[in-house]
mmCIF file of C-alpha atoms in Angstrom:
data_model
loop_
_atom_site.group_PDB
_atom_site.id
_atom_site.type_symbol
_atom_site.label_atom_id
_atom_site.label_comp_id
_atom_site.label_asym_id
_atom_site.label_seq_id
_atom_site.Cartn_x
_atom_site.Cartn_y
_atom_site.Cartn_z
ATOM 1 C CA MET S 185 -0.003 -0.100 -0.063
ATOM 2 C CA LEU S 186 2.926 2.384 0.367
ATOM 3 C CA ARG S 187 3.429 2.436 -3.342
ATOM 4 C CA THR S 188 -0.078 4.352 -3.636
ATOM 5 C CA MET S 189 1.024 7.150 -1.324
ATOM 6 C CA PRO S 190 2.960 9.365 -3.618
ATOM 7 C CA LEU S 191 -0.290 10.430 -5.405
ATOM 8 C CA PRO S 192 -2.735 11.150 -2.415
ATOM 9 C CA PHE S 193 -0.144 12.452 0.060
ATOM 10 C CA PRO S 194 0.544 15.703 -1.709
ATOM 11 C CA LEU S 195 -3.058 16.291 -2.406
ATOM 12 C CA MET S 196 -4.059 15.664 1.359
ATOM 13 C CA ALA S 197 -1.232 17.891 2.532
ATOM 14 C CA ALA S 198 -2.397 20.752 0.105
ATOM 15 C CA ILE S 199 -6.050 20.426 1.356
ATOM 16 C CA GLN S 200 -4.893 20.404 4.975
ATOM 17 C CA SER S 201 -2.739 23.475 4.443
ATOM 18 C CA MET S 202 -5.529 25.331 2.564
ATOM 19 C CA CYS S 203 -7.977 24.562 5.311
ATOM 20 C CA GLY S 204 -5.589 25.752 8.038
ATOM 21 C CA ARG S 205 -4.707 29.026 6.146
ATOM 22 C CA ILE S 206 -8.400 29.822 5.415
ATOM 23 C CA GLY S 207 -9.051 29.275 9.168
ATOM 24 C CA ARG S 208 -6.293 31.408 10.270
ATOM 25 C CA VAL S 209 -7.180 34.188 7.982
ATOM 26 C CA THR S 210 -10.876 34.232 8.571
ATOM 27 C CA GLY S 211 -10.889 33.147 12.300
ATOM 28 C CA LYS S 212 -13.657 30.732 11.576
ATOM 29 C CA GLY S 213 -13.884 27.022 11.206
ATOM 30 C CA LEU S 214 -14.646 25.080 7.869
ATOM 31 C CA ALA S 215 -18.459 24.886 8.464
ATOM 32 C CA ALA S 216 -18.696 28.688 9.143
ATOM 33 C CA ASN S 217 -16.691 29.517 6.002
ATOM 34 C CA ILE S 218 -19.028 27.118 3.971
ATOM 35 C CA LYS S 219 -21.987 28.779 5.411
ATOM 36 C CA GLY S 220 -20.785 32.134 4.488
ATOM 37 C CA ALA S 221 -19.919 31.098 0.853
ATOM 38 C CA PHE S 222 -22.457 28.552 -0.126
ATOM 39 C CA PRO S 223 -26.341 27.951 0.008
ATOM 40 C CA ARG S 224 -27.739 26.431 3.092
ATOM 41 C CA ILE S 225 -28.280 22.992 1.572
ATOM 42 C CA VAL S 226 -24.615 22.701 0.688
ATOM 43 C CA LEU S 227 -23.780 23.183 4.349
ATOM 44 C CA GLN S 228 -26.497 20.683 5.543
ATOM 45 C CA CYS S 229 -24.935 18.136 3.287
ATOM 46 C CA VAL S 230 -21.284 18.761 4.209
ATOM 47 C CA VAL S 231 -21.668 18.930 7.940
ATOM 48 C CA PRO S 232 -22.642 15.311 8.378
ATOM 49 C CA LEU S 233 -19.886 14.261 6.084
ATOM 50 C CA LEU S 234 -17.415 16.267 8.052
ATOM 51 C CA LEU S 235 -18.845 14.579 11.396
ATOM 52 C CA ILE S 236 -18.497 11.105 9.867
ATOM 53 C CA ALA S 237 -15.004 11.726 8.429
ATOM 54 C CA ASN S 238 -13.678 13.343 11.802
ATOM 55 C CA THR S 239 -15.315 10.435 13.758
ATOM 56 C CA LEU S 240 -13.691 7.813 11.702
ATOM 57 C CA ASN S 241 -10.191 9.658 11.657
ATOM 58 C CA ILE S 242 -10.279 10.001 15.473
ATOM 59 C CA SER S 243 -11.342 6.191 15.879
ATOM 60 C CA ALA S 244 -8.588 5.074 13.461
ATOM 61 C CA ASP S 245 -5.913 7.133 15.326
ATOM 62 C CA VAL S 246 -7.080 5.777 18.754
ATOM 63 C CA ALA S 247 -6.971 2.252 17.606
ATOM 64 C CA ALA S 248 -3.522 2.756 16.125
ATOM 65 C CA MET S 249 -2.419 3.984 19.435
ATOM 66 C CA GLY S 250 -3.840 0.837 21.154
ATOM 67 C CA GLU S 251 -2.212 -1.452 18.782
ATOM 68 C CA GLU S 252 1.330 0.450 19.144
ATOM 69 C CA ALA S 253 0.901 0.252 22.962
ATOM 70 C CA GLN S 254 0.287 -3.443 22.491
ATOM 71 C CA LEU S 255 3.558 -3.744 20.627
ATOM 72 C CA VAL S 256 5.443 -1.882 23.280
ATOM 73 C CA SER S 257 3.846 -3.171 26.548
ATOM 74 C CA GLY S 258 2.267 -6.517 25.626
ATOM 75 C CA ILE S 259 -1.069 -5.615 27.140
ATOM 76 C CA ASP S 260 -4.116 -6.381 24.807
ATOM 77 C CA ARG S 261 -4.832 -3.699 22.182
ATOM 78 C CA HIS S 262 -8.595 -3.430 23.121
ATOM 79 C CA LEU S 263 -7.699 -2.581 26.490
ATOM 80 C CA MET S 264 -5.063 -0.154 25.681
ATOM 81 C CA THR S 265 -7.564 1.489 23.200
ATOM 82 C CA ALA S 266 -10.109 1.834 25.923
ATOM 83 C CA PHE S 267 -7.556 3.246 28.250
ATOM 84 C CA PHE S 268 -6.457 5.890 25.687
ATOM 85 C CA VAL S 269 -10.095 6.887 24.939
ATOM 86 C CA LEU S 270 -10.886 7.250 28.677
ATOM 87 C CA ALA S 271 -7.655 9.071 29.485
ATOM 88 C CA THR S 272 -8.359 11.437 26.678
ATOM 89 C CA LEU S 273 -11.860 12.111 27.696
ATOM 90 C CA ALA S 274 -10.863 12.664 31.260
ATOM 91 C CA LEU S 275 -8.136 15.112 30.176
ATOM 92 C CA GLN S 276 -10.534 17.083 28.040
ATOM 93 C CA VAL S 277 -13.098 17.286 30.802
ATOM 94 C CA PHE S 278 -10.874 18.031 33.817
ATOM 95 C CA VAL S 279 -7.856 20.033 32.404
ATOM 96 C CA PRO S 280 -8.702 23.585 31.500
ATOM 97 C CA TYR S 281 -7.797 24.588 27.813
ATOM 98 C CA HIS S 282 -5.414 27.193 28.811
ATOM 99 C CA ARG S 283 -3.285 24.829 30.758
ATOM 100 C CA TYR S 284 -2.122 22.832 27.709
ATOM 101 C CA VAL S 285 -2.196 25.315 24.932
ATOM 102 C CA PHE S 286 0.478 28.113 24.903
ATOM 103 C CA PHE S 287 0.130 30.858 22.265
#
């Protein structure tokens, strides 16, 4: 599968960079910018797709963390994935944003 990466990687990097720059310039997220530039129906179609894409991306990342932890520690990947999910949720709920972000 590595041989397929030279084509999509530059495209993914360009899209990520473009979204980041648009957000930095406007001070708004992707959905707010779409709302300002397109009809409401476009926004209503794109937001569920963004939700699905972000959910799948986060779940894939957390599952990969669990599998990597299994390689390092030998503990079952399902337990490690659940640990990472719970630890991340606990940190998001109990640690104030200004404590871990420095501008």
